mmCIF file of C-alpha atoms and ligand atoms in Angstrom:
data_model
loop_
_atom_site.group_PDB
_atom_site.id
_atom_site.type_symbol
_atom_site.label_atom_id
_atom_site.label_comp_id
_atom_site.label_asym_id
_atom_site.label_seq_id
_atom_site.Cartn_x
_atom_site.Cartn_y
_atom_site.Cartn_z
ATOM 1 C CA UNK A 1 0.000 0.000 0.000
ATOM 2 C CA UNK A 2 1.293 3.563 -1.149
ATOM 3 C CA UNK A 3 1.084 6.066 1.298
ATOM 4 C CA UNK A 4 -1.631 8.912 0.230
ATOM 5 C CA UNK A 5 -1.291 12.171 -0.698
ATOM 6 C CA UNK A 6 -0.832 15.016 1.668
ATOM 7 C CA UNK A 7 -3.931 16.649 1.672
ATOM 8 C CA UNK A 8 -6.099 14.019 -0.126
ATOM 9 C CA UNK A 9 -6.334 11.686 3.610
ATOM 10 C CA UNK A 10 -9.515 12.785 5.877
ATOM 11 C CA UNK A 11 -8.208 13.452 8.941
ATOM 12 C CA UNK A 12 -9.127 16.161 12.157
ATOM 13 C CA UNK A 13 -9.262 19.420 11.135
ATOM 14 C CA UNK A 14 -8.276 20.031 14.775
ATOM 15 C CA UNK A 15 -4.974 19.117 15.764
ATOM 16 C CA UNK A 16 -3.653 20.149 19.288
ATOM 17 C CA UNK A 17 -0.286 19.447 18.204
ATOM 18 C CA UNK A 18 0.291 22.100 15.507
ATOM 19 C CA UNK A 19 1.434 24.111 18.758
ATOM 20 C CA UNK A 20 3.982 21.506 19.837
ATOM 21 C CA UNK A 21 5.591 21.272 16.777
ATOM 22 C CA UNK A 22 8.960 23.517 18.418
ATOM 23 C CA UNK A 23 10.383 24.285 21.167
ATOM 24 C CA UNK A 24 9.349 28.010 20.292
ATOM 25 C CA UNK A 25 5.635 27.392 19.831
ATOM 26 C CA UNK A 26 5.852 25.107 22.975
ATOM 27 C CA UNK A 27 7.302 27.871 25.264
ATOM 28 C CA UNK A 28 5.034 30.775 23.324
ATOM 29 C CA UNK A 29 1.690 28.342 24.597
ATOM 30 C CA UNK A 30 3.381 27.430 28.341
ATOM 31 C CA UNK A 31 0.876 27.496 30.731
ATOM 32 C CA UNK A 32 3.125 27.389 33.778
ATOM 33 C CA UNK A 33 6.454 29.318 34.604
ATOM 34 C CA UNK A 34 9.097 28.352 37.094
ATOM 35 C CA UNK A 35 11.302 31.219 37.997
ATOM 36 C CA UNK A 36 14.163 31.596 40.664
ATOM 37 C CA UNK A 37 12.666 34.003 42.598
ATOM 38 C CA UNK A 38 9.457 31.650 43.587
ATOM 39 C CA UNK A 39 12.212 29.210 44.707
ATOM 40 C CA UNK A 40 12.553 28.960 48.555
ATOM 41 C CA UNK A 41 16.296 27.024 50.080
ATOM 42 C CA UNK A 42 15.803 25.353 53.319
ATOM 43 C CA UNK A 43 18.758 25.150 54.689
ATOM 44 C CA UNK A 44 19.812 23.519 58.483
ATOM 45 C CA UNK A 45 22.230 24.799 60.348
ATOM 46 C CA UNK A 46 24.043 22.932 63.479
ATOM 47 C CA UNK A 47 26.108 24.453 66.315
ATOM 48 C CA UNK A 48 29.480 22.882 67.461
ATOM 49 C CA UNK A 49 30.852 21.863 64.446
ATOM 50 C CA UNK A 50 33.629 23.240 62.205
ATOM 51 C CA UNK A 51 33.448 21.896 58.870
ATOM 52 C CA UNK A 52 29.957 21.200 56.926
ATOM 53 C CA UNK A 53 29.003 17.953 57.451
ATOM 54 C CA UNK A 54 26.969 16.222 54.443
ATOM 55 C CA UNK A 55 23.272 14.667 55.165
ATOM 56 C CA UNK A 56 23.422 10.974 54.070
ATOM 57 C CA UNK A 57 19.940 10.536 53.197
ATOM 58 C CA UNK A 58 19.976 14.060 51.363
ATOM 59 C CA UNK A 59 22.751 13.753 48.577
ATOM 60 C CA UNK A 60 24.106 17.229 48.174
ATOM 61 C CA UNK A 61 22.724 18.870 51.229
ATOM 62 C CA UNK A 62 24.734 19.065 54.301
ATOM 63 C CA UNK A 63 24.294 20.624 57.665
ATOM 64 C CA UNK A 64 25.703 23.766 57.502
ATOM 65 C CA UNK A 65 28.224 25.943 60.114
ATOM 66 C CA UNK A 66 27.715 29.675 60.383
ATOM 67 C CA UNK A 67 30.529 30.182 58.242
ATOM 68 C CA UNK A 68 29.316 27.709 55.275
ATOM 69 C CA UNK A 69 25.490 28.893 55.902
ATOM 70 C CA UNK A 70 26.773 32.511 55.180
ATOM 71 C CA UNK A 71 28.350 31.547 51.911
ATOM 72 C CA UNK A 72 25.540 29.339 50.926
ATOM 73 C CA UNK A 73 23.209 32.180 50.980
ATOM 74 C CA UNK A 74 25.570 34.667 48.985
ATOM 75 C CA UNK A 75 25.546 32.118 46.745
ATOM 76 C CA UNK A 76 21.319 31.762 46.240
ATOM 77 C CA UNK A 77 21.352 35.669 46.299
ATOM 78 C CA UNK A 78 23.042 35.319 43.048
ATOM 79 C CA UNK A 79 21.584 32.892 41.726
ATOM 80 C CA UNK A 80 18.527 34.798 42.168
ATOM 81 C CA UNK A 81 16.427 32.309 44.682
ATOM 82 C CA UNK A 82 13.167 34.133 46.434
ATOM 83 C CA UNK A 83 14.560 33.291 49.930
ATOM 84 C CA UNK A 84 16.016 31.112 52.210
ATOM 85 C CA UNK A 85 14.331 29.394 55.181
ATOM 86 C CA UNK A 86 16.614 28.402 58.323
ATOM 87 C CA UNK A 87 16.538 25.712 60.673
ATOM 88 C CA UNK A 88 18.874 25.097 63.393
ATOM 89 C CA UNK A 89 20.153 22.122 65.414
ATOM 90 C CA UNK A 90 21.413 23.057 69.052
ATOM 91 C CA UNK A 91 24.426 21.035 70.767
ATOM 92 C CA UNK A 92 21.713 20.679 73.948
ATOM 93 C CA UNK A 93 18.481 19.675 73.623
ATOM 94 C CA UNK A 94 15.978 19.424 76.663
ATOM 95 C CA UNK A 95 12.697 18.972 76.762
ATOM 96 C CA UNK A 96 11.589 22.072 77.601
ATOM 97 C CA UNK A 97 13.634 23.336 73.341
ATOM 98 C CA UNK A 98 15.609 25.535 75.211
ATOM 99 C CA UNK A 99 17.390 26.619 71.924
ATOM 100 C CA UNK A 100 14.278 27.510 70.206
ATOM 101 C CA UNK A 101 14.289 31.064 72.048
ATOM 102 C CA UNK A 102 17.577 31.419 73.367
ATOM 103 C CA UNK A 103 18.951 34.916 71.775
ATOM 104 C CA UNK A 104 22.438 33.111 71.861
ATOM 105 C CA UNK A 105 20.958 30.458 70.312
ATOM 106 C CA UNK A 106 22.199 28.620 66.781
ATOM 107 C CA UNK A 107 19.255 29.919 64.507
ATOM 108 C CA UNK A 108 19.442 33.324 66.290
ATOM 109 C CA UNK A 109 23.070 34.064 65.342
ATOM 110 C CA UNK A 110 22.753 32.455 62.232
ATOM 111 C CA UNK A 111 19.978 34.676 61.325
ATOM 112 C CA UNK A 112 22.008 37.921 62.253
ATOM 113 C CA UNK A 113 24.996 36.435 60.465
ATOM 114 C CA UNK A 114 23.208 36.334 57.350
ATOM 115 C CA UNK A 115 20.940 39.813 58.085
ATOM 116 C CA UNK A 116 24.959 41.381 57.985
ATOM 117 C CA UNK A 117 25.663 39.083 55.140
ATOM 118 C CA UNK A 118 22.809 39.461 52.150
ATOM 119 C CA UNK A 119 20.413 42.181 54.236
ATOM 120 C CA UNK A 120 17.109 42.119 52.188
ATOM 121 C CA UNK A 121 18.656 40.842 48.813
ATOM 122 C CA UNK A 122 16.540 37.815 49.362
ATOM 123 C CA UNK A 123 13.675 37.153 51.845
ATOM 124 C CA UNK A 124 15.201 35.635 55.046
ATOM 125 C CA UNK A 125 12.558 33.199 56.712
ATOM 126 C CA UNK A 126 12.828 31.184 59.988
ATOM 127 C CA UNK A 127 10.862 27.549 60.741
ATOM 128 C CA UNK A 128 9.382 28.216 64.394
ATOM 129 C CA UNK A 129 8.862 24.694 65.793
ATOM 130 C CA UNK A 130 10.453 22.939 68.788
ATOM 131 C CA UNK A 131 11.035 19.791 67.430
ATOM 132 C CA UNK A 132 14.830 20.642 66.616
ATOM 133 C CA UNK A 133 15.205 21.657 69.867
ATOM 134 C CA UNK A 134 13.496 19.021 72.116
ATOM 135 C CA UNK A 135 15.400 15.844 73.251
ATOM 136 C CA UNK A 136 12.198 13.702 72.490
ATOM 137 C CA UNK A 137 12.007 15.069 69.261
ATOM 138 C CA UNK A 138 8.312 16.174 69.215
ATOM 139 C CA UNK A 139 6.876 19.351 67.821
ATOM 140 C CA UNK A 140 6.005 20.772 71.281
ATOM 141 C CA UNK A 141 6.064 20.207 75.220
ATOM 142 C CA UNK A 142 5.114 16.634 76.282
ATOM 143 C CA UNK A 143 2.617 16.342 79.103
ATOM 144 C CA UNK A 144 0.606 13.121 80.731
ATOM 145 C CA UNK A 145 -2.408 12.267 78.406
ATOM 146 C CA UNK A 146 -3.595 10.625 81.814
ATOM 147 C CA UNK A 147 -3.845 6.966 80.302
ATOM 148 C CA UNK A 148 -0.019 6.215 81.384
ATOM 149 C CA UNK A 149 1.233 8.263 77.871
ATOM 150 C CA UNK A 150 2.422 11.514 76.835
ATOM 151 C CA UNK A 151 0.670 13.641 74.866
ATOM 152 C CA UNK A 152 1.964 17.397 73.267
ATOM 153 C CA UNK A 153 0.565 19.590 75.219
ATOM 154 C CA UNK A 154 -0.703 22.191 72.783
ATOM 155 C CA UNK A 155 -1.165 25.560 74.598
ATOM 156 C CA UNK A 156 1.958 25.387 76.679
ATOM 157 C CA UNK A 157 3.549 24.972 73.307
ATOM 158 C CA UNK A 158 1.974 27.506 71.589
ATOM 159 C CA UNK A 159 3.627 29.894 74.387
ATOM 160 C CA UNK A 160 6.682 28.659 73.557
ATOM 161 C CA UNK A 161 6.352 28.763 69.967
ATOM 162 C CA UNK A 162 5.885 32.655 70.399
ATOM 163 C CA UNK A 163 8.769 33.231 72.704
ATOM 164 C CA UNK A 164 11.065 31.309 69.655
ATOM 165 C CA UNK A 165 8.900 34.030 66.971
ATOM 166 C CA UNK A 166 10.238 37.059 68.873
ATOM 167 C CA UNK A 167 13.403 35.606 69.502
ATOM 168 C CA UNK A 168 13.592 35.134 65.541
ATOM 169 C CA UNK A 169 11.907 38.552 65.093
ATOM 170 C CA UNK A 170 14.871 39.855 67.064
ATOM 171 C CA UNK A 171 17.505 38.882 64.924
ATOM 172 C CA UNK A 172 16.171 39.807 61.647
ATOM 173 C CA UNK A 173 13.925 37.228 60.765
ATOM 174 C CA UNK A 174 11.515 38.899 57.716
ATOM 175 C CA UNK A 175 9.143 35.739 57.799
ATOM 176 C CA UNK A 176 8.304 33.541 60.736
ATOM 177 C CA UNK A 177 7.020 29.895 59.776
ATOM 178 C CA UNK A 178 5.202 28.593 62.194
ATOM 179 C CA UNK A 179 5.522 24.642 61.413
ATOM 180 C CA UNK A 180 3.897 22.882 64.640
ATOM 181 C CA UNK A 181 0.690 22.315 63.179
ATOM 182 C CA UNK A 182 -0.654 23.738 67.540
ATOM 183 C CA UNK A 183 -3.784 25.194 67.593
ATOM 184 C CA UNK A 184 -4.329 29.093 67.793
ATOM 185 C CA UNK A 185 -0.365 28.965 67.147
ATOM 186 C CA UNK A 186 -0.555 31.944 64.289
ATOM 187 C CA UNK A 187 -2.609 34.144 66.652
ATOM 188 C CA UNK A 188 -0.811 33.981 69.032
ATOM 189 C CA UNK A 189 2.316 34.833 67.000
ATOM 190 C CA UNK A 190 0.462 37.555 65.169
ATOM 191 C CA UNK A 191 -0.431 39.063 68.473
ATOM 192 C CA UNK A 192 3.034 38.842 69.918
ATOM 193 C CA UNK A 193 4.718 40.030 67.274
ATOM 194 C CA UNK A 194 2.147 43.303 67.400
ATOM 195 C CA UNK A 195 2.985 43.683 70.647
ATOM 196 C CA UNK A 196 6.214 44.331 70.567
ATOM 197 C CA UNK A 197 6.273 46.612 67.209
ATOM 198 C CA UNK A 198 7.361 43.485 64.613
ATOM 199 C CA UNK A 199 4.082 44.497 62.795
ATOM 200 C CA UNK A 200 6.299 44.371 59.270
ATOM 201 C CA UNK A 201 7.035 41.022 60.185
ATOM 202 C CA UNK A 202 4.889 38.578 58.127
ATOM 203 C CA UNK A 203 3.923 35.193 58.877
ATOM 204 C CA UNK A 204 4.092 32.097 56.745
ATOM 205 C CA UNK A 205 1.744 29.119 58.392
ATOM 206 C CA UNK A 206 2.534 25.659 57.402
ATOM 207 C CA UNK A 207 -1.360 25.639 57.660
ATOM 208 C CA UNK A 208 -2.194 22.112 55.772
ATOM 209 C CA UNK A 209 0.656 20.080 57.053
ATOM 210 C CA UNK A 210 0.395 15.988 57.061
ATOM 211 C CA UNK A 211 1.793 13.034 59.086
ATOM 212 C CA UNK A 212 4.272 12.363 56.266
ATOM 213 C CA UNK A 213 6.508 10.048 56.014
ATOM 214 C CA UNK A 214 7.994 12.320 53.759
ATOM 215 C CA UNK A 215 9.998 13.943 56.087
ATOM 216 C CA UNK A 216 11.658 10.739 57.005
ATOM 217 C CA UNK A 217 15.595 12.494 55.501
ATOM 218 C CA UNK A 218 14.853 15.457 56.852
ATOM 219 C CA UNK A 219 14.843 14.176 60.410
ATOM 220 C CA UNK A 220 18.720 13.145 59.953
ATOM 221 C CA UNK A 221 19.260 16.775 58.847
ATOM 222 C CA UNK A 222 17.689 18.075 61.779
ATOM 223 C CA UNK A 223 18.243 15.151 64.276
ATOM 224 C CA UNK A 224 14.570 15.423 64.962
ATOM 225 C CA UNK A 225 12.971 12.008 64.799
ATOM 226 C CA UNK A 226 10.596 11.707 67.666
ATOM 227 C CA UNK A 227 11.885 9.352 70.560
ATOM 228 C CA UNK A 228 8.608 7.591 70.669
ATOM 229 C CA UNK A 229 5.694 7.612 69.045
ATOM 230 C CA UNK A 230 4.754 10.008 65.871
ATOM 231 C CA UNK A 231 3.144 12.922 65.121
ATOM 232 C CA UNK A 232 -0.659 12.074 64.116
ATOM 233 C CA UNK A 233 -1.645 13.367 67.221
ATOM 234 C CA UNK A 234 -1.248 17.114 66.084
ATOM 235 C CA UNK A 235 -0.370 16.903 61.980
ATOM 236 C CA UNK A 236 -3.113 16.384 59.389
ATOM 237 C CA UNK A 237 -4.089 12.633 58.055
ATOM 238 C CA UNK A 238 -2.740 11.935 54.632
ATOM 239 C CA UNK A 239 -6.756 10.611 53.670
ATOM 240 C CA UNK A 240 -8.212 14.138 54.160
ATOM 241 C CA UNK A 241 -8.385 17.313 52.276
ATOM 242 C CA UNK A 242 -11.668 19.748 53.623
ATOM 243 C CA UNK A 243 -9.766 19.605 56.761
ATOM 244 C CA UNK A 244 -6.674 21.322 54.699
ATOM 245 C CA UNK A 245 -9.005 23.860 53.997
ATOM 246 C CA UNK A 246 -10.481 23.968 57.395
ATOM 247 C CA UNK A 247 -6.937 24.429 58.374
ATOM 248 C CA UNK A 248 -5.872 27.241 55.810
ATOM 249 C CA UNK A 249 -9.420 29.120 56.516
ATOM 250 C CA UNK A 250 -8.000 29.692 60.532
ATOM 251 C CA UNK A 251 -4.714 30.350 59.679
ATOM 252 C CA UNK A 252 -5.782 33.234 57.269
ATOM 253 C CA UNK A 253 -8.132 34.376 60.413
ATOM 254 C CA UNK A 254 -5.889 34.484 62.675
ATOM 255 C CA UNK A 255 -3.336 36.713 60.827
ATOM 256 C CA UNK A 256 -1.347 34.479 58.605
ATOM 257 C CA UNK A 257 -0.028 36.554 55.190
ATOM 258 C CA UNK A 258 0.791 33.450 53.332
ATOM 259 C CA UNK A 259 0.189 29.486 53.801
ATOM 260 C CA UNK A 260 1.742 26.361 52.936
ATOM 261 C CA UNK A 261 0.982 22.659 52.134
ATOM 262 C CA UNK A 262 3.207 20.301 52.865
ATOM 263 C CA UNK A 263 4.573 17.579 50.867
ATOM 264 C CA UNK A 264 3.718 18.402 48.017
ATOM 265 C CA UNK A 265 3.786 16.130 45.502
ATOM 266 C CA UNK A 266 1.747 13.527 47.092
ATOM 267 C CA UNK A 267 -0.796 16.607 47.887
ATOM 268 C CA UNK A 268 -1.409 18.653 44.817
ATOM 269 C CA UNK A 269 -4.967 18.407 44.707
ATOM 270 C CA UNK A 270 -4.746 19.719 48.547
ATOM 271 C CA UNK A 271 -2.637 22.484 46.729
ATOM 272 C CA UNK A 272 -5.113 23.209 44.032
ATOM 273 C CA UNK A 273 -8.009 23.341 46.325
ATOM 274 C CA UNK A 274 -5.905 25.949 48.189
ATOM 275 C CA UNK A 275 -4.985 27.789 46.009
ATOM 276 C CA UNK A 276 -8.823 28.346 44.280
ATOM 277 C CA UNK A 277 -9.843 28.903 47.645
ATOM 278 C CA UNK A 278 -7.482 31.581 49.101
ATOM 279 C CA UNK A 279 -6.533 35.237 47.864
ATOM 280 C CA UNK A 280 -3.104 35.055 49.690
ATOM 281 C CA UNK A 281 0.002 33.526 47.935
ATOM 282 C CA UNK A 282 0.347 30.023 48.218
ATOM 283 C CA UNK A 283 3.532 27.812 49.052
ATOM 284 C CA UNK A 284 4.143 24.339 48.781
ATOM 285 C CA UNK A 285 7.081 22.434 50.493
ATOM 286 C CA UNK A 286 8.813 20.049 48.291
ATOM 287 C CA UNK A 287 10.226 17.773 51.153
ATOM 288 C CA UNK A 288 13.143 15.723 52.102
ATOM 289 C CA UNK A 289 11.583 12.596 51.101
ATOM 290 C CA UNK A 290 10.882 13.701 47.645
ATOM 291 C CA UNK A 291 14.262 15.194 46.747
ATOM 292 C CA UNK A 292 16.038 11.530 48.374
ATOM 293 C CA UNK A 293 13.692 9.508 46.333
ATOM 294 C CA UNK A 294 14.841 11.338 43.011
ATOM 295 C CA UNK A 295 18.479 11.703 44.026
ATOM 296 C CA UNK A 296 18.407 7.714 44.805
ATOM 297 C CA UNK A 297 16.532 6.616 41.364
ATOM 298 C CA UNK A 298 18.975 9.109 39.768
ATOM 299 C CA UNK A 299 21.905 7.770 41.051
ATOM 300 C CA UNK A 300 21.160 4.206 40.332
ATOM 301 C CA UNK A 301 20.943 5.301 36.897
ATOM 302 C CA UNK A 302 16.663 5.447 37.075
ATOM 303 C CA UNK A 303 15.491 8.243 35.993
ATOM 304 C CA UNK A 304 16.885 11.613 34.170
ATOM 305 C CA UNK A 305 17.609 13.368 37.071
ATOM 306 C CA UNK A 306 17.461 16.964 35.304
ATOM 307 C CA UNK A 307 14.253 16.187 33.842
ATOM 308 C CA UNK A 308 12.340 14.828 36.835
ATOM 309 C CA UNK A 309 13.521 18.003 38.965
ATOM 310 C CA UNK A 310 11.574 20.279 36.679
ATOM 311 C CA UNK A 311 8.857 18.187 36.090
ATOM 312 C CA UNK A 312 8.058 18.167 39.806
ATOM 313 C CA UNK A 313 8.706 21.482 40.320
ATOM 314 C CA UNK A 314 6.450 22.246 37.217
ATOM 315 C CA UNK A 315 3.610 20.770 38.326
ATOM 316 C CA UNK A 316 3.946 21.608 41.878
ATOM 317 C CA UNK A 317 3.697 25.590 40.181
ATOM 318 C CA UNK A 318 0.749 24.055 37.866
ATOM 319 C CA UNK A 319 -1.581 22.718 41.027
ATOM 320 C CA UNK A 320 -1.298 26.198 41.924
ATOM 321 C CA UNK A 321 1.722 27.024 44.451
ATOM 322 C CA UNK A 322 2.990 30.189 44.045
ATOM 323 C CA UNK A 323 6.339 29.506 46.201
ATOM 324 C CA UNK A 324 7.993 26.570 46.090
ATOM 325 C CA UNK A 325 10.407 25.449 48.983
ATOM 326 C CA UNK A 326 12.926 22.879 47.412
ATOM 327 C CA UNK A 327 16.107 21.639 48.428
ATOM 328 C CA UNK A 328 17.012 22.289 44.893
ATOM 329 C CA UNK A 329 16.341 25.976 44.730
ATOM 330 C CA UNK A 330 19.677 26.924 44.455
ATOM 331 C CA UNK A 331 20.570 24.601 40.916
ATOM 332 C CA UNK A 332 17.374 25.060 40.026
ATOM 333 C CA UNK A 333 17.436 28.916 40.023
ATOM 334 C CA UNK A 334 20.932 28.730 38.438
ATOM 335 C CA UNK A 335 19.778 26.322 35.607
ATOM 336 C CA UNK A 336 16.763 28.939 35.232
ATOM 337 C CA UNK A 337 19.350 31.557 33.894
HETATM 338 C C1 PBG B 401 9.221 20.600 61.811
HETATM 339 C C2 PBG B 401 9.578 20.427 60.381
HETATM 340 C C3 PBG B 401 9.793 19.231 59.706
HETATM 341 C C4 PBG B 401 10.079 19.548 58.384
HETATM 342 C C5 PBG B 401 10.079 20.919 58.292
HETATM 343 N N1 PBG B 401 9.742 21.442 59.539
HETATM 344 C C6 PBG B 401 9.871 17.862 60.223
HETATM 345 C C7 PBG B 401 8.702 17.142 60.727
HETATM 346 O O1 PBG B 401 7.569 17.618 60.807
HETATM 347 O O2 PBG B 401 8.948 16.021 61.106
HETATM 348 C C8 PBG B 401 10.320 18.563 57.291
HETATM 349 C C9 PBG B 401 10.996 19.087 56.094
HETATM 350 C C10 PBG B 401 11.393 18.058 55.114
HETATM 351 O O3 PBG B 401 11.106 16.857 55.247
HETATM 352 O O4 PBG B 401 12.039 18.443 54.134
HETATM 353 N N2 PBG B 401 9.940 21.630 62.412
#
């Protein structure tokens, strides 16, 4: 059989890919943008130690000293990242998170460090949790649940949580996270922050955060696996989504300027019913677990590791996030150029 004529065969008059024929009629149609400056770099800093020291579960991130954290961030200013958020890991950890609001404490002078270092050339943010902090590992301060157990006690740690804000607040922080997933914990942060004139200082709620097991590298990073038990008790179940927005609707009432979900790509429907329901900018937090699984599958060879890093991020801007925290914000926002 000859093949026809062009022209002569019937065939759809509509053909959606006239517009992918090239790479310039593909970008000229894009739907979705990724751009460095809705990248967000967590980055982990530890006290006590002299040289950076690399995460195993995280190829390519390590736990940085002041003096590494402070070049690390010179380095995202130029490459043009949105901003960084810091979390610190103290030599001493109680149970009480001592470190969380202690002025001298790791994420304190880190913070001024870099406040010296990069000033407002990029939006320096601060995770306000305990679980960093605590020697059991949980998000807040443990208390009898009167059954023989401990429970977190969640207005005690609330209090806490806003001593750590205004100790952040003190030393430059622009944008306090609130990650606990405590009731009333934005209020009360709001409030505090008020209070003592930090009224410029926004807030950031991890509003629709999950039980993940997500976060299982991230817990080497921050030496912050919980001693016992886990933390269903006060983050959201991975099966439900109106309580996301349940979540998100009290954060934005009690003050929050922006709010996250987190993971995210096991939760981008949670992200896209976010982000039709709120008028605030959105984040999503592209987690430990998600960069290790690519990194591993990429280093066995797997997958195009390249490729699958901006196809996540991609989509994670396509369910609707306007900020994306990623471990890769830094390469990403470089490759961007
Ligand atoms: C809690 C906090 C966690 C992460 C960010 N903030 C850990 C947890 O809830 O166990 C996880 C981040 C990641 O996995 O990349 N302060």
């Amino acid at each position: 059989m000859s093949a026809p004529a062009a022209g002569t065969t019937p065939g759809p008059s509509v053909r959606p890919r006239r517009l992918r024929r090239t790479p310039a009629l593909r970008r000229l149609v894009a739907e979705t943008s990724l751009h460095p400056s809705d990248l967000v770099l967590p980055v982990v800093v530890k006290e006590g130690i002299s040289e950076p020291r690399p995460v195993a579960s995280m190829p390519g991130v390590v736990q940085h000293t002041r003096d590494s954290l402070r070049r690390a961030a010179v380095a995202a200013v130029e490459a043009g990242v949105g901003g960084l958020v810091l979390f610190g890991v103290p030599v001493e950890k109680d149970a009480w998170g001592s470190g969380a609001d202690d002025p001298e404490g790791i994420v304190q002078l880190a913070l001024a460090d870099l406040v010296a270092e990069v000033g407002d050339a990029t939006v320096l943010m601060t995770d306000c949790c305990l679980d960093e902090y605590t020697d059991h590992g949980h998000c807040g301060l443990l208390v009898a649940d009167g059954r023989g157990g401990l429970v977190v006690d969640n207005d005690a740690t609330v209090q806490r949580y806003v001593s750590a804000a205004l100790a952040q607040a003190r030393a430059g922080s622009a944008v306090i996270a609130p990650s606990g997933m405590m009731d009333g914990q934005v209020g009360a942060i709001r409030a505090a922050l008020d209070a003592e004139g930090f009224t410029d200082v926004a807030v950031l709620a991890y509003a629709a955060k999950y039980a993940s097991a997500f976060y299982g590298p991230f817990r080497d990073a921050a030496e912050c696996a919980p001693q016992h038990g886990d933390r269903s008790g006060y983050q959201q179940d991975p099966a439900n989504s109106d309580e996301a927005l349940r979540e998100v609707a009290l954060d934005l009432a009690e003050g929050a300027d922006m709010v996250m979900v987190k993971p995210a790509l096991s939760y981008l429907d949670v992200v896209r019913r976010v982000a039709d329901a709120v008028d605030v900018p959105v984040a999503a937090y592209q987690v430990s677990g998600e960069y290790a699984m690519v990194e591993a599958a990429a280093a066995n060879g797997w997958v195009d590791r390249d490729r699958i890093i901006m196809e996540t991020l991609t989509s994670v801007r396509r369910a609707g996030a306007d900020i994306v925290l990623t471990y890769w914000a830094d390469e990403v926002a470089r490759a961007l150029h």
